[in-house]
């Protein structure tokens, strides 16, 4: 049987949640589990995140999926609801909503849910979701008048680049509104922001990628932040060949050997979710990092095994990312971020939970 496998570590996820608690000891944790827990599998993640104070999803259907698993933790819909009916349904399953635009405000005022919590989102400069500062003050007053409990929230566009000038602009905009609405609870921080700015933790932090063991920064590794990889993607070697100098490899004949080469064929391709467009990516074979050569195809990729002290046997395990090889490195080689690698995996690799 083909052995392409996604191994998921409960222990690593619990460890990373603990790291969030160490970074933000005085805040509640809204653990982001949207997009099938960043591609890790919702049921698996919920099991390891029972200590989180709430679970964050993008939209209502994802909240329903959580409830369908029997989970009763508080849920927050970070895009809020898309219709009045959904507003009613969300409150029925006890999901809190972000309100970021006028129609959502009107639904909340039309169907008042006594004492419910609303996350009021301000656009502080990302220009994706949120009320303008003026609108936010008026919305807050209306919601408060009907008895809603408010959490003022925003999202950074550049928290992964702590010195980006937009960060200060966004903070200034947020605090000028917060000041006018005091006392009010607040939530600003995703993973990068919560690691970088303890002074911004306030009532709720909203970690995503750090819980799954990746670094939110390009200049600090997951290991440096003491985060452990939750997902390890492995497979096996299915063929080896000795090629002469000048041989070309794979589709497009894009790689030409410049030495006698021991080539390995690995059972992993873009049909499994490994990115097709990688340059200078590596995998681990027999504990050694070796380069991918030639194009990644749908079911296979090819690696240069020449520098290994002994030629590995068929079925030798190959690590694509996870234990021993940061997903961030594989992502960089593909010109993307680990978030995308995790969420784009296909259902092909077998999934199993370790520990
Ligand atoms: C509103 C909001 N908060 C928090 C997060 C978590 O971000 P990260 O995974 O970078 O920690 C996201 C992710 O996209 C988000 O959209």
Tab-separated table of C-alpha atoms and ligand atoms in Angstrom:
chain	number	residue	atom	x	y	z
A	1	UNK	CA	0.000	0.000	0.000
A	2	UNK	CA	1.129	3.548	-0.741
A	3	UNK	CA	2.338	5.078	2.512
A	4	UNK	CA	1.750	8.820	2.032
A	5	UNK	CA	0.692	9.868	5.512
A	6	UNK	CA	-0.296	12.939	7.538
A	7	UNK	CA	0.626	12.253	11.179
A	8	UNK	CA	-0.960	14.575	13.709
A	9	UNK	CA	0.436	15.082	17.187
A	10	UNK	CA	-2.036	15.820	19.981
A	11	UNK	CA	0.899	16.399	22.312
A	12	UNK	CA	2.387	19.078	20.032
A	13	UNK	CA	-0.950	20.896	19.738
A	14	UNK	CA	-1.387	20.892	23.531
A	15	UNK	CA	2.200	22.094	23.941
A	16	UNK	CA	1.661	24.973	21.506
A	17	UNK	CA	-1.583	26.000	23.255
A	18	UNK	CA	0.438	26.046	26.473
A	19	UNK	CA	2.976	28.312	24.733
A	20	UNK	CA	0.108	30.688	23.892
A	21	UNK	CA	-0.816	30.707	27.603
A	22	UNK	CA	2.805	31.502	28.499
A	23	UNK	CA	2.936	34.387	26.035
A	24	UNK	CA	-0.475	35.757	27.077
A	25	UNK	CA	-1.066	34.587	30.656
A	26	UNK	CA	-3.787	37.096	31.467
A	27	UNK	CA	-5.946	36.774	28.352
A	28	UNK	CA	-8.648	34.418	27.206
A	29	UNK	CA	-7.683	32.301	24.208
A	30	UNK	CA	-9.853	32.165	21.091
A	31	UNK	CA	-8.237	29.179	19.348
A	32	UNK	CA	-8.645	29.495	15.584
A	33	UNK	CA	-9.956	26.250	14.083
A	34	UNK	CA	-11.338	27.632	10.830
A	35	UNK	CA	-10.650	25.844	7.544
A	36	UNK	CA	-10.771	22.408	9.175
A	37	UNK	CA	-8.349	23.526	11.888
A	38	UNK	CA	-5.888	24.935	9.349
A	39	UNK	CA	-6.111	21.649	7.428
A	40	UNK	CA	-5.256	19.519	10.467
A	41	UNK	CA	-8.746	18.053	10.901
A	42	UNK	CA	-11.432	19.571	13.102
A	43	UNK	CA	-12.187	16.534	15.287
A	44	UNK	CA	-8.494	15.989	15.981
A	45	UNK	CA	-7.900	19.641	16.879
A	46	UNK	CA	-10.965	20.006	19.104
A	47	UNK	CA	-9.855	17.054	21.142
A	48	UNK	CA	-6.524	18.742	21.922
A	49	UNK	CA	-8.039	22.216	22.404
A	50	UNK	CA	-10.545	21.473	25.144
A	51	UNK	CA	-8.783	23.987	27.390
A	52	UNK	CA	-9.192	26.864	24.923
A	53	UNK	CA	-11.679	29.482	26.124
A	54	UNK	CA	-13.411	29.621	22.730
A	55	UNK	CA	-13.040	28.347	19.159
A	56	UNK	CA	-12.751	30.655	16.155
A	57	UNK	CA	-14.263	29.821	12.768
A	58	UNK	CA	-14.860	31.899	9.664
A	59	UNK	CA	-18.590	31.288	9.106
A	60	UNK	CA	-21.730	29.567	10.362
A	61	UNK	CA	-21.343	26.194	8.615
A	62	UNK	CA	-17.985	25.728	10.348
A	63	UNK	CA	-19.691	26.385	13.704
A	64	UNK	CA	-22.354	23.786	12.853
A	65	UNK	CA	-19.562	21.295	12.127
A	66	UNK	CA	-18.189	21.897	15.626
A	67	UNK	CA	-21.571	21.367	17.264
A	68	UNK	CA	-22.149	18.229	15.131
A	69	UNK	CA	-19.102	16.760	16.867
A	70	UNK	CA	-20.823	17.256	20.231
A	71	UNK	CA	-18.545	20.131	21.256
A	72	UNK	CA	-20.065	22.765	23.571
A	73	UNK	CA	-17.176	25.270	23.827
A	74	UNK	CA	-18.037	28.884	22.979
A	75	UNK	CA	-17.627	29.637	19.262
A	76	UNK	CA	-16.931	32.929	17.497
A	77	UNK	CA	-17.766	33.497	13.805
A	78	UNK	CA	-15.055	35.903	12.685
A	79	UNK	CA	-16.891	36.924	9.500
A	80	UNK	CA	-20.211	36.984	11.338
A	81	UNK	CA	-23.408	35.838	9.650
A	82	UNK	CA	-24.468	36.365	6.047
A	83	UNK	CA	-28.299	36.534	6.500
A	84	UNK	CA	-30.906	37.314	9.173
A	85	UNK	CA	-31.867	33.623	9.344
A	86	UNK	CA	-28.246	32.754	9.987
A	87	UNK	CA	-28.128	35.308	12.812
A	88	UNK	CA	-31.053	33.505	14.462
A	89	UNK	CA	-29.521	30.080	13.809
A	90	UNK	CA	-26.116	31.173	15.131
A	91	UNK	CA	-27.612	32.356	18.394
A	92	UNK	CA	-29.567	29.086	18.653
A	93	UNK	CA	-26.328	27.067	18.616
A	94	UNK	CA	-24.730	29.564	20.990
A	95	UNK	CA	-22.197	30.979	18.555
A	96	UNK	CA	-21.018	34.557	19.075
A	97	UNK	CA	-20.730	36.786	16.029
A	98	UNK	CA	-18.414	39.423	14.746
A	99	UNK	CA	-20.430	42.348	13.431
A	100	UNK	CA	-18.454	44.264	10.845
A	101	UNK	CA	-21.071	45.939	8.643
A	102	UNK	CA	-24.440	47.604	8.757
A	103	UNK	CA	-26.701	44.722	7.636
A	104	UNK	CA	-25.346	42.559	10.458
A	105	UNK	CA	-25.947	45.397	12.906
A	106	UNK	CA	-29.551	45.686	11.726
A	107	UNK	CA	-30.141	41.940	12.159
A	108	UNK	CA	-28.798	42.107	15.717
A	109	UNK	CA	-31.067	45.064	16.482
A	110	UNK	CA	-34.078	43.398	14.836
A	111	UNK	CA	-33.692	40.082	16.647
A	112	UNK	CA	-32.241	41.027	19.998
A	113	UNK	CA	-30.548	38.230	21.911
A	114	UNK	CA	-30.506	39.370	25.554
A	115	UNK	CA	-27.014	39.611	27.078
A	116	UNK	CA	-25.329	38.058	24.039
A	117	UNK	CA	-21.695	38.928	23.330
A	118	UNK	CA	-20.896	40.719	20.084
A	119	UNK	CA	-17.442	41.206	18.633
A	120	UNK	CA	-17.573	44.657	17.066
A	121	UNK	CA	-14.965	44.858	14.327
A	122	UNK	CA	-13.277	48.090	13.322
A	123	UNK	CA	-11.449	48.691	10.081
A	124	UNK	CA	-8.228	50.259	11.309
A	125	UNK	CA	-6.479	50.154	7.944
A	126	UNK	CA	-6.520	46.627	6.588
A	127	UNK	CA	-9.568	47.598	4.515
A	128	UNK	CA	-11.006	44.106	4.444
A	129	UNK	CA	-13.746	43.908	7.095
A	130	UNK	CA	-14.925	46.377	9.726
A	131	UNK	CA	-16.743	49.600	10.497
A	132	UNK	CA	-15.046	52.920	9.961
A	133	UNK	CA	-14.181	54.683	13.240
A	134	UNK	CA	-17.275	56.933	13.082
A	135	UNK	CA	-19.625	54.093	12.231
A	136	UNK	CA	-18.119	51.994	15.008
A	137	UNK	CA	-18.982	54.491	17.738
A	138	UNK	CA	-22.598	54.735	16.553
A	139	UNK	CA	-22.901	50.929	16.203
A	140	UNK	CA	-21.474	50.406	19.695
A	141	UNK	CA	-23.952	52.845	21.200
A	142	UNK	CA	-26.915	51.144	19.512
A	143	UNK	CA	-25.794	47.665	20.539
A	144	UNK	CA	-25.115	48.711	24.106
A	145	UNK	CA	-28.500	50.372	24.379
A	146	UNK	CA	-30.137	47.011	23.650
A	147	UNK	CA	-28.051	45.181	26.275
A	148	UNK	CA	-25.363	43.472	24.204
A	149	UNK	CA	-21.962	42.880	25.778
A	150	UNK	CA	-19.252	44.168	23.408
A	151	UNK	CA	-15.710	43.124	22.561
A	152	UNK	CA	-13.969	45.665	20.343
A	153	UNK	CA	-11.816	43.893	17.776
A	154	UNK	CA	-9.491	44.494	14.824
A	155	UNK	CA	-7.015	42.536	12.712
A	156	UNK	CA	-3.447	43.545	11.803
A	157	UNK	CA	-2.410	43.532	8.159
A	158	UNK	CA	1.321	43.347	8.928
A	159	UNK	CA	1.809	41.803	12.370
A	160	UNK	CA	4.283	39.343	10.819
A	161	UNK	CA	6.504	42.371	10.061
A	162	UNK	CA	6.712	44.074	13.460
A	163	UNK	CA	8.475	47.184	12.100
A	164	UNK	CA	5.941	47.855	9.372
A	165	UNK	CA	4.626	51.433	9.785
A	166	UNK	CA	1.003	50.310	9.264
A	167	UNK	CA	1.092	48.539	12.630
A	168	UNK	CA	1.332	51.811	14.559
A	169	UNK	CA	-1.309	53.418	12.313
A	170	UNK	CA	-3.708	50.568	13.065
A	171	UNK	CA	-2.978	50.668	16.805
A	172	UNK	CA	-3.538	54.441	16.940
A	173	UNK	CA	-6.841	54.141	15.122
A	174	UNK	CA	-7.992	51.313	17.400
A	175	UNK	CA	-7.060	53.080	20.623
A	176	UNK	CA	-8.730	56.325	19.656
A	177	UNK	CA	-12.037	54.410	19.316
A	178	UNK	CA	-11.449	52.241	22.366
A	179	UNK	CA	-10.901	55.370	24.452
A	180	UNK	CA	-14.295	56.743	23.447
A	181	UNK	CA	-16.057	53.510	24.402
A	182	UNK	CA	-14.383	52.731	27.750
A	183	UNK	CA	-14.861	50.543	29.630
A	184	UNK	CA	-14.822	47.964	26.822
A	185	UNK	CA	-13.191	44.585	26.255
A	186	UNK	CA	-10.723	44.263	23.383
A	187	UNK	CA	-9.114	41.720	21.068
A	188	UNK	CA	-6.324	42.632	18.650
A	189	UNK	CA	-3.784	39.828	18.500
A	190	UNK	CA	-3.255	36.939	16.112
A	191	UNK	CA	-0.158	34.729	16.614
A	192	UNK	CA	2.414	37.268	15.423
A	193	UNK	CA	0.883	40.128	17.405
A	194	UNK	CA	0.521	38.147	20.615
A	195	UNK	CA	4.166	37.047	20.509
A	196	UNK	CA	5.392	40.514	19.607
A	197	UNK	CA	3.272	42.915	21.645
A	198	UNK	CA	2.328	41.798	25.189
A	199	UNK	CA	0.870	45.262	25.803
A	200	UNK	CA	-1.840	44.481	23.224
A	201	UNK	CA	-3.103	41.224	24.713
A	202	UNK	CA	-6.155	42.699	26.486
A	203	UNK	CA	-9.122	40.347	27.053
A	204	UNK	CA	-8.830	37.897	24.160
A	205	UNK	CA	-5.954	36.716	21.952
A	206	UNK	CA	-6.705	34.824	18.718
A	207	UNK	CA	-3.847	32.431	17.894
A	208	UNK	CA	-3.941	30.344	14.742
A	209	UNK	CA	-0.740	29.283	13.025
A	210	UNK	CA	1.451	29.157	16.157
A	211	UNK	CA	-0.853	26.517	17.672
A	212	UNK	CA	-0.181	24.336	14.659
A	213	UNK	CA	3.566	24.694	15.192
A	214	UNK	CA	4.632	27.211	12.535
A	215	UNK	CA	6.344	30.515	13.100
A	216	UNK	CA	4.352	33.595	12.101
A	217	UNK	CA	7.640	35.403	11.369
A	218	UNK	CA	10.042	34.893	8.477
A	219	UNK	CA	13.094	35.718	10.634
A	220	UNK	CA	12.329	33.519	13.667
A	221	UNK	CA	11.897	29.761	13.375
A	222	UNK	CA	9.284	27.658	15.128
A	223	UNK	CA	12.098	26.036	17.126
A	224	UNK	CA	13.329	29.442	18.303
A	225	UNK	CA	9.795	30.157	19.544
A	226	UNK	CA	9.583	26.692	21.143
A	227	UNK	CA	6.668	25.647	18.955
A	228	UNK	CA	6.358	22.000	17.939
A	229	UNK	CA	5.108	20.799	14.536
A	230	UNK	CA	1.632	19.311	14.861
A	231	UNK	CA	1.591	17.849	11.357
A	232	UNK	CA	4.275	15.648	9.807
A	233	UNK	CA	3.869	14.704	6.151
A	234	UNK	CA	5.689	11.518	5.193
A	235	UNK	CA	5.753	8.981	2.417
A	236	UNK	CA	8.063	6.357	0.926
A	237	UNK	CA	10.667	5.874	-1.760
A	238	UNK	CA	9.194	3.818	-4.631
A	239	UNK	CA	12.112	3.583	-7.119
A	240	UNK	CA	15.787	4.483	-7.510
A	241	UNK	CA	17.910	4.883	-10.676
A	242	UNK	CA	21.525	5.569	-11.463
A	243	UNK	CA	21.674	8.291	-14.129
A	244	UNK	CA	24.705	9.385	-16.202
A	245	UNK	CA	25.897	12.990	-16.538
A	246	UNK	CA	23.588	14.925	-18.883
A	247	UNK	CA	20.380	12.973	-18.148
A	248	UNK	CA	17.175	15.002	-17.938
A	249	UNK	CA	14.498	14.360	-15.317
A	250	UNK	CA	10.697	14.526	-15.319
A	251	UNK	CA	8.118	16.679	-17.103
A	252	UNK	CA	9.573	19.488	-19.177
A	253	UNK	CA	13.021	17.847	-18.795
A	254	UNK	CA	13.750	20.831	-16.585
A	255	UNK	CA	16.660	19.335	-14.638
A	256	UNK	CA	19.868	18.029	-16.196
A	257	UNK	CA	22.319	15.994	-14.144
A	258	UNK	CA	25.830	17.427	-13.865
A	259	UNK	CA	27.274	14.333	-12.171
A	260	UNK	CA	26.495	10.638	-12.054
A	261	UNK	CA	23.286	10.778	-10.020
A	262	UNK	CA	21.442	8.379	-7.756
A	263	UNK	CA	17.864	9.441	-8.307
A	264	UNK	CA	15.049	8.564	-5.907
A	265	UNK	CA	11.363	8.567	-6.873
A	266	UNK	CA	9.095	9.542	-3.987
A	267	UNK	CA	5.347	8.778	-3.677
A	268	UNK	CA	4.129	12.347	-3.195
A	269	UNK	CA	2.844	14.880	-5.680
A	270	UNK	CA	0.613	17.860	-6.146
A	271	UNK	CA	-2.353	15.442	-6.164
A	272	UNK	CA	-1.575	14.958	-2.474
A	273	UNK	CA	-1.199	18.689	-1.887
A	274	UNK	CA	2.563	19.004	-2.162
A	275	UNK	CA	3.122	22.233	-4.127
A	276	UNK	CA	4.083	21.783	-7.767
A	277	UNK	CA	6.084	24.982	-7.906
A	278	UNK	CA	9.040	24.492	-5.586
A	279	UNK	CA	12.592	25.641	-6.047
A	280	UNK	CA	15.390	24.370	-3.815
A	281	UNK	CA	13.018	22.413	-1.588
A	282	UNK	CA	14.364	19.545	0.469
A	283	UNK	CA	13.025	16.340	1.985
A	284	UNK	CA	14.538	14.035	4.605
A	285	UNK	CA	15.643	10.529	3.602
A	286	UNK	CA	17.427	8.323	6.141
A	287	UNK	CA	17.837	11.336	8.429
A	288	UNK	CA	19.559	13.455	5.770
A	289	UNK	CA	18.147	16.460	3.907
A	290	UNK	CA	18.272	15.897	0.138
A	291	UNK	CA	17.112	18.201	-2.675
A	292	UNK	CA	14.064	17.742	-4.877
A	293	UNK	CA	15.183	17.778	-8.517
A	294	UNK	CA	12.963	18.131	-11.583
A	295	UNK	CA	9.277	19.026	-11.567
A	296	UNK	CA	6.848	17.754	-8.972
A	297	UNK	CA	4.193	15.717	-10.781
A	298	UNK	CA	0.708	14.646	-9.646
A	299	UNK	CA	1.707	11.446	-7.842
A	300	UNK	CA	5.487	11.579	-7.592
A	301	UNK	CA	8.494	13.766	-7.095
A	302	UNK	CA	12.170	13.045	-7.637
A	303	UNK	CA	15.110	13.603	-5.284
A	304	UNK	CA	18.880	13.465	-5.586
A	305	UNK	CA	20.205	10.718	-3.282
A	306	UNK	CA	23.805	10.836	-4.516
A	307	UNK	CA	25.223	12.362	-1.332
A	308	UNK	CA	23.765	9.736	0.999
A	309	UNK	CA	26.446	7.407	2.417
A	310	UNK	CA	24.417	4.334	1.401
A	311	UNK	CA	21.654	3.985	-1.162
A	312	UNK	CA	18.336	3.697	0.678
A	313	UNK	CA	16.207	0.640	0.084
A	314	UNK	CA	12.773	0.813	-1.498
A	315	UNK	CA	10.012	1.806	0.948
A	316	UNK	CA	12.415	3.960	2.963
A	317	UNK	CA	10.475	6.675	4.768
A	318	UNK	CA	10.668	10.200	3.365
A	319	UNK	CA	9.717	13.284	5.420
A	320	UNK	CA	8.264	16.200	3.426
A	321	UNK	CA	7.645	18.508	6.384
A	322	UNK	CA	7.067	18.321	10.139
A	323	UNK	CA	9.483	16.538	12.476
A	324	UNK	CA	12.980	17.564	11.414
A	325	UNK	CA	11.952	19.817	8.533
A	326	UNK	CA	9.981	23.012	9.106
A	327	UNK	CA	6.820	23.372	7.021
A	328	UNK	CA	7.880	27.038	6.867
A	329	UNK	CA	10.982	25.981	4.869
A	330	UNK	CA	8.927	23.916	2.412
A	331	UNK	CA	6.518	26.853	2.131
A	332	UNK	CA	9.342	29.295	1.426
A	333	UNK	CA	10.645	26.997	-1.327
A	334	UNK	CA	7.161	27.148	-2.870
A	335	UNK	CA	6.885	30.925	-2.517
A	336	UNK	CA	4.043	30.606	-0.032
A	337	UNK	CA	3.293	30.234	3.687
A	338	UNK	CA	2.712	27.128	5.764
A	339	UNK	CA	-0.969	28.131	6.224
A	340	UNK	CA	-1.467	27.400	2.527
A	341	UNK	CA	0.479	24.128	2.544
A	342	UNK	CA	-1.603	22.798	5.458
A	343	UNK	CA	-4.987	23.854	4.111
A	344	UNK	CA	-4.314	22.622	0.570
A	345	UNK	CA	-3.482	19.027	1.433
A	346	UNK	CA	-5.779	16.634	-0.385
A	347	UNK	CA	-7.643	13.710	1.160
A	348	UNK	CA	-5.193	11.304	-0.474
A	349	UNK	CA	-2.583	10.926	2.268
A	350	UNK	CA	-3.711	8.612	5.068
A	351	UNK	CA	-4.324	10.546	8.297
A	352	UNK	CA	-3.388	9.251	11.694
A	353	UNK	CA	-3.137	10.661	15.157
A	354	UNK	CA	-0.062	9.981	17.228
A	355	UNK	CA	-0.151	10.007	21.065
B	1	LIG	C1	-9.563	37.713	12.513
B	1	LIG	C2	-8.469	36.716	12.685
B	1	LIG	N1	-7.922	36.550	13.891
B	1	LIG	C3	-6.935	35.650	14.094
B	1	LIG	C4	-6.435	34.894	13.075
B	1	LIG	C5	-5.305	33.931	13.340
B	1	LIG	O1	-4.165	34.345	12.654
B	1	LIG	P1	-2.778	33.539	12.763
B	1	LIG	O2	-3.052	32.208	12.170
B	1	LIG	O3	-1.822	34.334	11.957
B	1	LIG	O4	-2.458	33.468	14.212
B	1	LIG	C6	-6.977	35.042	11.799
B	1	LIG	C7	-6.448	34.251	10.690
B	1	LIG	O5	-6.601	34.475	9.535
B	1	LIG	C8	-8.014	35.991	11.591
B	1	LIG	O6	-8.561	36.168	10.387
